[in-house]
Amino acid sequence: MQRLKCLSVVRRSLQAQSHNRYITTAIASQPHNYSQHNHFQEEEVLVEGRASSRAAILNRPSHLNAITTPMAGRLQRLYESWEDNSHIGFVMMKGSGRAFCSGADMVTIYRLLQEGNVEECKEFFRMLYRFIYHLGTYLKPNLAIMDGITMGGGAGVAVPAMFRIATDKTVFATPEVQMGFHPDAGASFYLSRLPGYLGEFLALTGTRLNGAELVACGLATHYSLNAKLAWVEERLGQLMTDDPSVISESLAQYGDLVYVDKSSVLHKIQRIDKYFCHDTVEEIVDALTASEGHDALCSTALKKMREASPLSLKITLQSIREGRFQPLDQCLAREYSTSLCFISKQVSGDLCEGIRARLVDKDFAPKWDTPSLEAVTKDMVDCYFAPLPESEPELNLPTALREPFM
């Protein structure tokens, strides 16, 4: 632990010098009632301490632990302080209730967009992506217990962890295209590194995976029955170590062997590759349509893609394809630019339509700005991948001080 302490102290000293201006600006840009959020954010992110470890508990069970701006800020500060503390060997994150984390609080994003408050939306994505990069470059072993719903940004704060525990209650998905958005929070990084074209399939259809499937495809490292989690956490709490191998052995000792169900999409990976390997969404749809009559996978995928925003589908495919050749920091920076494009006043129509239909008013049928794939031009897609204007600062990640391990 002494080695980690020395590295951490040096790095934090340099980071403080180079990022004081950013921190001051971030605080100054908070809404006028930011201080009123402090009490609530402490309740929404609880802390559990053990002898040589700490746990951050996402505590908005009635909102499926959806992440807000104050929560992202508190998580960042907690993980920074734990990384600097030589008495803490490892850290973990878990959720309250039936979810680990359902992702970003898109209902709040919807309200802010309706009010025309784009700046607060930008601040949310900036803080969330910076925290995810911090997780992806963490100096100490860290765990995520993905028990329950783990979707969107919730997956984004789980996948960078060194150890990712799935359970029989885990439900994973990246459903952003059905909300007129794009899989973000690092999704273009981790989805693009799944076997074959599974990442494209998950991103374009929003298909759900269970805990066993997450272990099989590599998104989770360990599996435990929900009923045994208390034993797993008790065992972890007794550890006095910062050695990943010791943690791994403990997880293996209390983990469960699991097998993917015969009906799993992972048993159809060759067919997924056949349909989703194509260069364009139109070609993928054509391939699925040609086999729709004799392959249930095709009809199910087509149904989900037809419910999605055509613009989101094309942006998402390009994002996954670019992510395959980019490190985590570049994926996050690109996703940030794309997210800002989505939430700008000129192009927020699909996003508001999708959030309303999925989260606000289930009886509402979205009317996408571009109702068909044919209506989505290359220029329309390219603008989401263009550099931000000079007046809009890029996502500022400390890449010179924190090199991603993954």
Tab-separated table of N, CA, C and O in Angstrom, residues 4-96:
chain	number	residue	atom	x	y	z
A	4	LEU	N	1.347	2.534	-3.492
A	4	LEU	CA	0.173	3.228	-3.992
A	4	LEU	C	0.049	4.609	-3.378
A	4	LEU	O	-0.338	5.570	-4.032
A	5	LYS	N	0.405	4.726	-2.105
A	5	LYS	CA	0.309	6.011	-1.434
A	5	LYS	C	1.238	7.023	-2.090
A	5	LYS	O	0.858	8.165	-2.366
A	6	CYS	N	2.480	6.627	-2.369
A	6	CYS	CA	3.449	7.531	-2.979
A	6	CYS	C	2.986	7.973	-4.369
A	6	CYS	O	3.024	9.150	-4.721
A	7	LEU	N	2.537	6.985	-5.175
A	7	LEU	CA	2.063	7.311	-6.515
A	7	LEU	C	0.871	8.250	-6.458
A	7	LEU	O	0.767	9.211	-7.221
A	8	SER	N	-0.012	7.979	-5.514
A	8	SER	CA	-1.227	8.757	-5.426
A	8	SER	C	-0.944	10.184	-5.007
A	8	SER	O	-1.496	11.136	-5.553
A	9	VAL	N	-0.061	10.373	-4.019
A	9	VAL	CA	0.254	11.711	-3.532
A	9	VAL	C	0.885	12.552	-4.638
A	9	VAL	O	0.524	13.706	-4.862
A	10	VAL	N	1.851	11.981	-5.357
A	10	VAL	CA	2.500	12.708	-6.448
A	10	VAL	C	1.483	13.092	-7.520
A	10	VAL	O	1.435	14.235	-7.983
A	11	ARG	N	0.672	12.121	-7.930
A	11	ARG	CA	-0.292	12.380	-8.976
A	11	ARG	C	-1.304	13.435	-8.571
A	11	ARG	O	-1.666	14.328	-9.315
A	12	ARG	N	-1.781	13.369	-7.335
A	12	ARG	CA	-2.804	14.317	-6.888
A	12	ARG	C	-2.231	15.726	-6.801
A	12	ARG	O	-2.911	16.695	-7.072
A	13	SER	N	-0.948	15.825	-6.401
A	13	SER	CA	-0.324	17.145	-6.345
A	13	SER	C	-0.282	17.788	-7.728
A	13	SER	O	-0.622	18.950	-7.911
A	14	LEU	N	0.148	16.990	-8.715
A	14	LEU	CA	0.195	17.498	-10.084
A	14	LEU	C	-1.202	17.811	-10.597
A	14	LEU	O	-1.426	18.823	-11.259
A	15	GLN	N	-2.141	16.932	-10.276
A	15	GLN	CA	-3.503	17.112	-10.771
A	15	GLN	C	-4.134	18.362	-10.183
A	15	GLN	O	-4.847	19.096	-10.854
A	16	ALA	N	-3.852	18.633	-8.903
A	16	ALA	CA	-4.411	19.816	-8.266
A	16	ALA	C	-3.916	21.079	-8.947
A	16	ALA	O	-4.666	22.032	-9.166
A	17	GLN	N	-2.618	21.088	-9.308
A	17	GLN	CA	-2.052	22.269	-9.953
A	17	GLN	C	-2.671	22.503	-11.328
A	17	GLN	O	-2.973	23.629	-11.699
A	18	SER	N	-2.846	21.426	-12.094
A	18	SER	CA	-3.289	21.585	-13.481
A	18	SER	C	-4.789	21.725	-13.623
A	18	SER	O	-5.267	22.131	-14.666
A	19	HIS	N	-5.547	21.381	-12.562
A	19	HIS	CA	-7.009	21.378	-12.715
A	19	HIS	C	-7.739	22.308	-11.760
A	19	HIS	O	-8.956	22.288	-11.696
A	20	ASN	N	-6.997	23.148	-11.022
A	20	ASN	CA	-7.660	24.089	-10.139
A	20	ASN	C	-8.624	24.983	-10.897
A	20	ASN	O	-9.725	25.263	-10.441
A	21	ARG	N	-8.196	25.440	-12.088
A	21	ARG	CA	-9.059	26.328	-12.864
A	21	ARG	C	-10.330	25.613	-13.275
A	21	ARG	O	-11.425	26.174	-13.207
A	22	TYR	N	-10.195	24.336	-13.676
A	22	TYR	CA	-11.393	23.595	-14.089
A	22	TYR	C	-12.359	23.422	-12.927
A	22	TYR	O	-13.554	23.618	-13.052
A	23	ILE	N	-11.810	23.078	-11.750
A	23	ILE	CA	-12.662	22.837	-10.586
A	23	ILE	C	-13.395	24.102	-10.198
A	23	ILE	O	-14.593	24.098	-9.907
A	24	THR	N	-12.685	25.252	-10.199
A	24	THR	CA	-13.312	26.512	-9.853
A	24	THR	C	-14.432	26.837	-10.827
A	24	THR	O	-15.521	27.239	-10.434
A	25	THR	N	-14.165	26.618	-12.122
A	25	THR	CA	-15.178	26.890	-13.134
A	25	THR	C	-16.381	25.984	-12.963
A	25	THR	O	-17.523	26.414	-13.090
A	26	ALA	N	-16.132	24.695	-12.678
A	26	ALA	CA	-17.238	23.742	-12.525
A	26	ALA	C	-18.141	24.138	-11.377
A	26	ALA	O	-19.367	24.078	-11.467
A	27	ILE	N	-17.534	24.566	-10.248
A	27	ILE	CA	-18.339	24.959	-9.095
A	27	ILE	C	-19.121	26.221	-9.408
A	27	ILE	O	-20.304	26.346	-9.104
A	28	ALA	N	-18.451	27.178	-10.072
A	28	ALA	CA	-19.112	28.438	-10.387
A	28	ALA	C	-20.266	28.252	-11.353
A	28	ALA	O	-21.222	29.021	-11.341
A	29	SER	N	-20.190	27.200	-12.192
A	29	SER	CA	-21.223	26.990	-13.197
A	29	SER	C	-22.424	26.237	-12.663
A	29	SER	O	-23.385	26.018	-13.380
A	30	GLN	N	-22.382	25.815	-11.396
A	30	GLN	CA	-23.514	25.109	-10.818
A	30	GLN	C	-24.711	26.042	-10.677
A	30	GLN	O	-24.557	27.259	-10.534
A	31	PRO	N	-25.935	25.536	-10.710
A	31	PRO	CA	-27.098	26.382	-10.501
A	31	PRO	C	-27.041	27.044	-9.135
A	31	PRO	O	-26.382	26.558	-8.219
A	32	HIS	N	-27.790	28.158	-8.986
A	32	HIS	CA	-27.696	28.957	-7.769
A	32	HIS	C	-28.079	28.192	-6.510
A	32	HIS	O	-27.673	28.538	-5.416
A	33	ASN	N	-28.866	27.136	-6.666
A	33	ASN	CA	-29.290	26.369	-5.488
A	33	ASN	C	-28.462	25.122	-5.295
A	33	ASN	O	-28.893	24.172	-4.656
A	34	TYR	N	-27.222	25.109	-5.834
A	34	TYR	CA	-26.388	23.916	-5.746
A	34	TYR	C	-26.156	23.499	-4.304
A	34	TYR	O	-26.192	22.318	-3.981
A	35	SER	N	-25.913	24.469	-3.423
A	35	SER	CA	-25.631	24.121	-2.026
A	35	SER	C	-26.792	23.385	-1.387
A	35	SER	O	-26.603	22.579	-0.473
A	36	GLN	N	-28.009	23.639	-1.874
A	36	GLN	CA	-29.163	22.947	-1.324
A	36	GLN	C	-29.153	21.471	-1.692
A	36	GLN	O	-29.805	20.669	-1.040
A	37	HIS	N	-28.392	21.101	-2.735
A	37	HIS	CA	-28.331	19.703	-3.157
A	37	HIS	C	-27.386	18.888	-2.289
A	37	HIS	O	-27.425	17.662	-2.308
A	38	ASN	N	-26.477	19.543	-1.559
A	38	ASN	CA	-25.444	18.808	-0.846
A	38	ASN	C	-26.021	17.792	0.114
A	38	ASN	O	-25.569	16.653	0.189
A	39	HIS	N	-27.046	18.210	0.867
A	39	HIS	CA	-27.655	17.284	1.829
A	39	HIS	C	-28.256	16.088	1.110
A	39	HIS	O	-28.081	14.940	1.518
A	40	PHE	N	-28.950	16.363	-0.005
A	40	PHE	CA	-29.610	15.283	-0.726
A	40	PHE	C	-28.606	14.344	-1.372
A	40	PHE	O	-28.807	13.134	-1.395
A	41	GLN	N	-27.508	14.890	-1.906
A	41	GLN	CA	-26.569	14.024	-2.582
A	41	GLN	C	-25.881	13.097	-1.585
A	41	GLN	O	-25.521	11.980	-1.912
A	42	GLU	N	-25.692	13.545	-0.338
A	42	GLU	CA	-25.106	12.663	0.666
A	42	GLU	C	-26.032	11.495	0.951
A	42	GLU	O	-25.599	10.381	1.193
A	43	GLU	N	-27.336	11.747	0.927
A	43	GLU	CA	-28.286	10.665	1.132
A	43	GLU	C	-28.395	9.769	-0.093
A	43	GLU	O	-28.676	8.588	0.024
A	44	GLU	N	-28.158	10.344	-1.269
A	44	GLU	CA	-28.300	9.582	-2.505
A	44	GLU	C	-27.054	8.778	-2.840
A	44	GLU	O	-27.108	7.898	-3.691
A	45	VAL	N	-25.932	9.073	-2.201
A	45	VAL	CA	-24.726	8.251	-2.296
A	45	VAL	C	-24.242	8.014	-0.875
A	45	VAL	O	-23.632	8.883	-0.258
A	46	LEU	N	-24.538	6.847	-0.357
A	46	LEU	CA	-24.127	6.500	0.996
A	46	LEU	C	-22.733	5.888	0.977
A	46	LEU	O	-22.253	5.422	-0.059
A	47	VAL	N	-22.091	5.878	2.133
A	47	VAL	CA	-20.759	5.299	2.262
A	47	VAL	C	-20.778	4.227	3.338
A	47	VAL	O	-21.333	4.426	4.424
A	48	GLU	N	-20.183	3.093	3.015
A	48	GLU	CA	-20.065	1.986	3.958
A	48	GLU	C	-18.583	1.683	4.130
A	48	GLU	O	-17.879	1.439	3.148
A	49	GLY	N	-18.108	1.737	5.368
A	49	GLY	CA	-16.690	1.534	5.620
A	49	GLY	C	-16.400	0.217	6.302
A	49	GLY	O	-17.121	-0.194	7.214
A	50	ARG	N	-15.368	-0.453	5.840
A	50	ARG	CA	-14.848	-1.654	6.482
A	50	ARG	C	-13.396	-1.421	6.856
A	50	ARG	O	-12.845	-0.341	6.625
A	51	ALA	N	-12.758	-2.434	7.400
A	51	ALA	CA	-11.392	-2.279	7.912
A	51	ALA	C	-10.439	-1.753	6.862
A	51	ALA	O	-9.659	-0.824	7.102
A	52	SER	N	-10.495	-2.324	5.652
A	52	SER	CA	-9.544	-1.933	4.612
A	52	SER	C	-10.227	-1.654	3.285
A	52	SER	O	-9.619	-1.736	2.231
A	53	SER	N	-11.512	-1.305	3.334
A	53	SER	CA	-12.242	-1.047	2.098
A	53	SER	C	-13.350	-0.038	2.352
A	53	SER	O	-13.729	0.224	3.491
A	54	ARG	N	-13.862	0.515	1.254
A	54	ARG	CA	-15.001	1.423	1.309
A	54	ARG	C	-15.972	1.065	0.196
A	54	ARG	O	-15.567	0.562	-0.860
A	55	ALA	N	-17.242	1.338	0.440
A	55	ALA	CA	-18.275	1.079	-0.564
A	55	ALA	C	-19.115	2.328	-0.748
A	55	ALA	O	-19.541	2.964	0.216
A	56	ALA	N	-19.332	2.689	-2.009
A	56	ALA	CA	-20.277	3.741	-2.362
A	56	ALA	C	-21.602	3.065	-2.723
A	56	ALA	O	-21.627	2.153	-3.550
A	57	ILE	N	-22.669	3.509	-2.086
A	57	ILE	CA	-23.982	2.895	-2.298
A	57	ILE	C	-24.882	3.906	-2.996
A	57	ILE	O	-25.215	4.957	-2.429
A	58	LEU	N	-25.259	3.614	-4.226
A	58	LEU	CA	-26.195	4.471	-4.954
A	58	LEU	C	-27.564	4.301	-4.308
A	58	LEU	O	-28.097	3.189	-4.254
A	59	ASN	N	-28.150	5.393	-3.832
A	59	ASN	CA	-29.290	5.280	-2.927
A	59	ASN	C	-30.483	6.115	-3.394
A	59	ASN	O	-30.981	6.978	-2.681
A	60	ARG	N	-30.931	5.842	-4.617
A	60	ARG	CA	-32.193	6.405	-5.110
A	60	ARG	C	-33.070	5.250	-5.583
A	60	ARG	O	-33.423	5.147	-6.767
A	61	PRO	N	-33.459	4.347	-4.688
A	61	PRO	CA	-34.162	3.136	-5.126
A	61	PRO	C	-35.471	3.413	-5.848
A	61	PRO	O	-35.840	2.676	-6.766
A	62	SER	N	-36.171	4.490	-5.491
A	62	SER	CA	-37.439	4.791	-6.161
A	62	SER	C	-37.222	5.284	-7.589
A	62	SER	O	-38.163	5.289	-8.394
A	63	HIS	N	-35.989	5.691	-7.907
A	63	HIS	CA	-35.624	6.111	-9.266
A	63	HIS	C	-34.630	5.132	-9.890
A	63	HIS	O	-33.912	5.482	-10.824
A	64	LEU	N	-34.602	3.915	-9.373
A	64	LEU	CA	-33.699	2.877	-9.867
A	64	LEU	C	-32.249	3.349	-9.862
A	64	LEU	O	-31.441	2.987	-10.708
A	65	ASN	N	-31.924	4.193	-8.852
A	65	ASN	CA	-30.561	4.694	-8.633
A	65	ASN	C	-30.003	5.447	-9.829
A	65	ASN	O	-28.796	5.437	-10.074
A	66	ALA	N	-30.899	6.104	-10.572
A	66	ALA	CA	-30.448	6.917	-11.709
A	66	ALA	C	-29.520	8.021	-11.208
A	66	ALA	O	-29.758	8.636	-10.169
A	67	ILE	N	-28.464	8.295	-11.971
A	67	ILE	CA	-27.417	9.211	-11.542
A	67	ILE	C	-27.770	10.645	-11.892
A	67	ILE	O	-28.186	10.946	-13.016
A	68	THR	N	-27.587	11.540	-10.915
A	68	THR	CA	-27.759	12.975	-11.110
A	68	THR	C	-26.392	13.650	-11.097
A	68	THR	O	-25.377	13.035	-10.753
A	69	THR	N	-26.368	14.945	-11.423
A	69	THR	CA	-25.114	15.691	-11.404
A	69	THR	C	-24.479	15.707	-10.018
A	69	THR	O	-23.275	15.429	-9.882
A	70	PRO	N	-25.237	16.015	-8.944
A	70	PRO	CA	-24.624	15.984	-7.610
A	70	PRO	C	-24.091	14.603	-7.236
A	70	PRO	O	-23.047	14.502	-6.587
A	71	MET	N	-24.766	13.550	-7.653
A	71	MET	CA	-24.281	12.201	-7.361
A	71	MET	C	-22.948	11.938	-8.052
A	71	MET	O	-22.022	11.382	-7.451
A	72	ALA	N	-22.848	12.338	-9.324
A	72	ALA	CA	-21.591	12.137	-10.057
A	72	ALA	C	-20.459	12.906	-9.396
A	72	ALA	O	-19.335	12.406	-9.270
A	73	GLY	N	-20.750	14.126	-8.939
A	73	GLY	CA	-19.729	14.912	-8.255
A	73	GLY	C	-19.297	14.294	-6.944
A	73	GLY	O	-18.099	14.268	-6.625
A	74	ARG	N	-20.238	13.794	-6.187
A	74	ARG	CA	-19.892	13.166	-4.906
A	74	ARG	C	-19.094	11.882	-5.124
A	74	ARG	O	-18.123	11.609	-4.417
A	75	LEU	N	-19.480	11.084	-6.101
A	75	LEU	CA	-18.733	9.868	-6.403
A	75	LEU	C	-17.286	10.195	-6.783
A	75	LEU	O	-16.351	9.519	-6.350
A	76	GLN	N	-17.107	11.240	-7.584
A	76	GLN	CA	-15.759	11.648	-7.976
A	76	GLN	C	-14.925	11.997	-6.740
A	76	GLN	O	-13.782	11.547	-6.590
A	77	ARG	N	-15.495	12.785	-5.833
A	77	ARG	CA	-14.750	13.203	-4.642
A	77	ARG	C	-14.456	12.022	-3.729
A	77	ARG	O	-13.358	11.921	-3.165
A	78	LEU	N	-15.418	11.121	-3.591
A	78	LEU	CA	-15.199	9.946	-2.744
A	78	LEU	C	-14.076	9.072	-3.283
A	78	LEU	O	-13.164	8.678	-2.548
A	79	TYR	N	-14.135	8.782	-4.578
A	79	TYR	CA	-13.126	7.901	-5.155
A	79	TYR	C	-11.746	8.537	-5.143
A	79	TYR	O	-10.734	7.847	-5.002
A	80	GLU	N	-11.686	9.851	-5.292
A	80	GLU	CA	-10.398	10.533	-5.183
A	80	GLU	C	-9.835	10.408	-3.769
A	80	GLU	O	-8.648	10.112	-3.587
A	81	SER	N	-10.678	10.638	-2.768
A	81	SER	CA	-10.190	10.584	-1.383
A	81	SER	C	-9.800	9.164	-0.996
A	81	SER	O	-8.809	8.961	-0.286
A	82	TRP	N	-10.526	8.182	-1.473
A	82	TRP	CA	-10.196	6.789	-1.151
A	82	TRP	C	-8.906	6.362	-1.833
A	82	TRP	O	-8.123	5.595	-1.287
A	83	GLU	N	-8.686	6.871	-3.025
A	83	GLU	CA	-7.463	6.529	-3.743
A	83	GLU	C	-6.240	7.087	-3.009
A	83	GLU	O	-5.162	6.481	-3.020
A	84	ASP	N	-6.409	8.227	-2.373
A	84	ASP	CA	-5.298	8.869	-1.654
A	84	ASP	C	-5.059	8.280	-0.267
A	84	ASP	O	-4.013	8.526	0.330
A	85	ASN	N	-6.027	7.538	0.244
A	85	ASN	CA	-5.958	7.028	1.621
A	85	ASN	C	-5.192	5.703	1.638
A	85	ASN	O	-5.669	4.684	1.137
A	86	SER	N	-3.995	5.713	2.245
A	86	SER	CA	-3.156	4.511	2.245
A	86	SER	C	-3.735	3.386	3.095
A	86	SER	O	-3.289	2.239	2.997
A	87	HIS	N	-4.722	3.688	3.932
A	87	HIS	CA	-5.331	2.657	4.774
A	87	HIS	C	-6.448	1.899	4.048
A	87	HIS	O	-6.965	0.916	4.570
A	88	ILE	N	-6.821	2.388	2.874
A	88	ILE	CA	-7.883	1.744	2.102
A	88	ILE	C	-7.247	0.933	0.985
A	88	ILE	O	-6.523	1.462	0.145
A	89	GLY	N	-7.518	-0.371	0.985
A	89	GLY	CA	-6.912	-1.256	-0.006
A	89	GLY	C	-7.705	-1.362	-1.290
A	89	GLY	O	-7.137	-1.458	-2.378
A	90	PHE	N	-9.040	-1.351	-1.188
A	90	PHE	CA	-9.878	-1.453	-2.386
A	90	PHE	C	-11.224	-0.818	-2.112
A	90	PHE	O	-11.585	-0.559	-0.956
A	91	VAL	N	-11.975	-0.559	-3.184
A	91	VAL	CA	-13.274	0.099	-3.058
A	91	VAL	C	-14.293	-0.643	-3.905
A	91	VAL	O	-13.950	-1.433	-4.791
A	92	MET	N	-15.566	-0.356	-3.625
A	92	MET	CA	-16.620	-1.004	-4.413
A	92	MET	C	-17.811	-0.074	-4.544
A	92	MET	O	-17.933	0.930	-3.832
A	93	MET	N	-18.690	-0.413	-5.469
A	93	MET	CA	-19.924	0.328	-5.677
A	93	MET	C	-21.073	-0.651	-5.804
A	93	MET	O	-20.948	-1.705	-6.425
A	94	LYS	N	-22.192	-0.292	-5.200
A	94	LYS	CA	-23.388	-1.122	-5.294
A	94	LYS	C	-24.612	-0.225	-5.244
A	94	LYS	O	-24.509	0.990	-5.027
A	95	GLY	N	-25.783	-0.813	-5.454
A	95	GLY	CA	-27.015	-0.039	-5.472
A	95	GLY	C	-27.991	-0.491	-4.410
A	95	GLY	O	-27.898	-1.604	-3.885
A	96	SER	N	-28.948	0.382	-4.106
A	96	SER	CA	-30.020	0.062	-3.165
A	96	SER	C	-31.252	-0.411	-3.930
A	96	SER	O	-31.525	0.060	-5.031
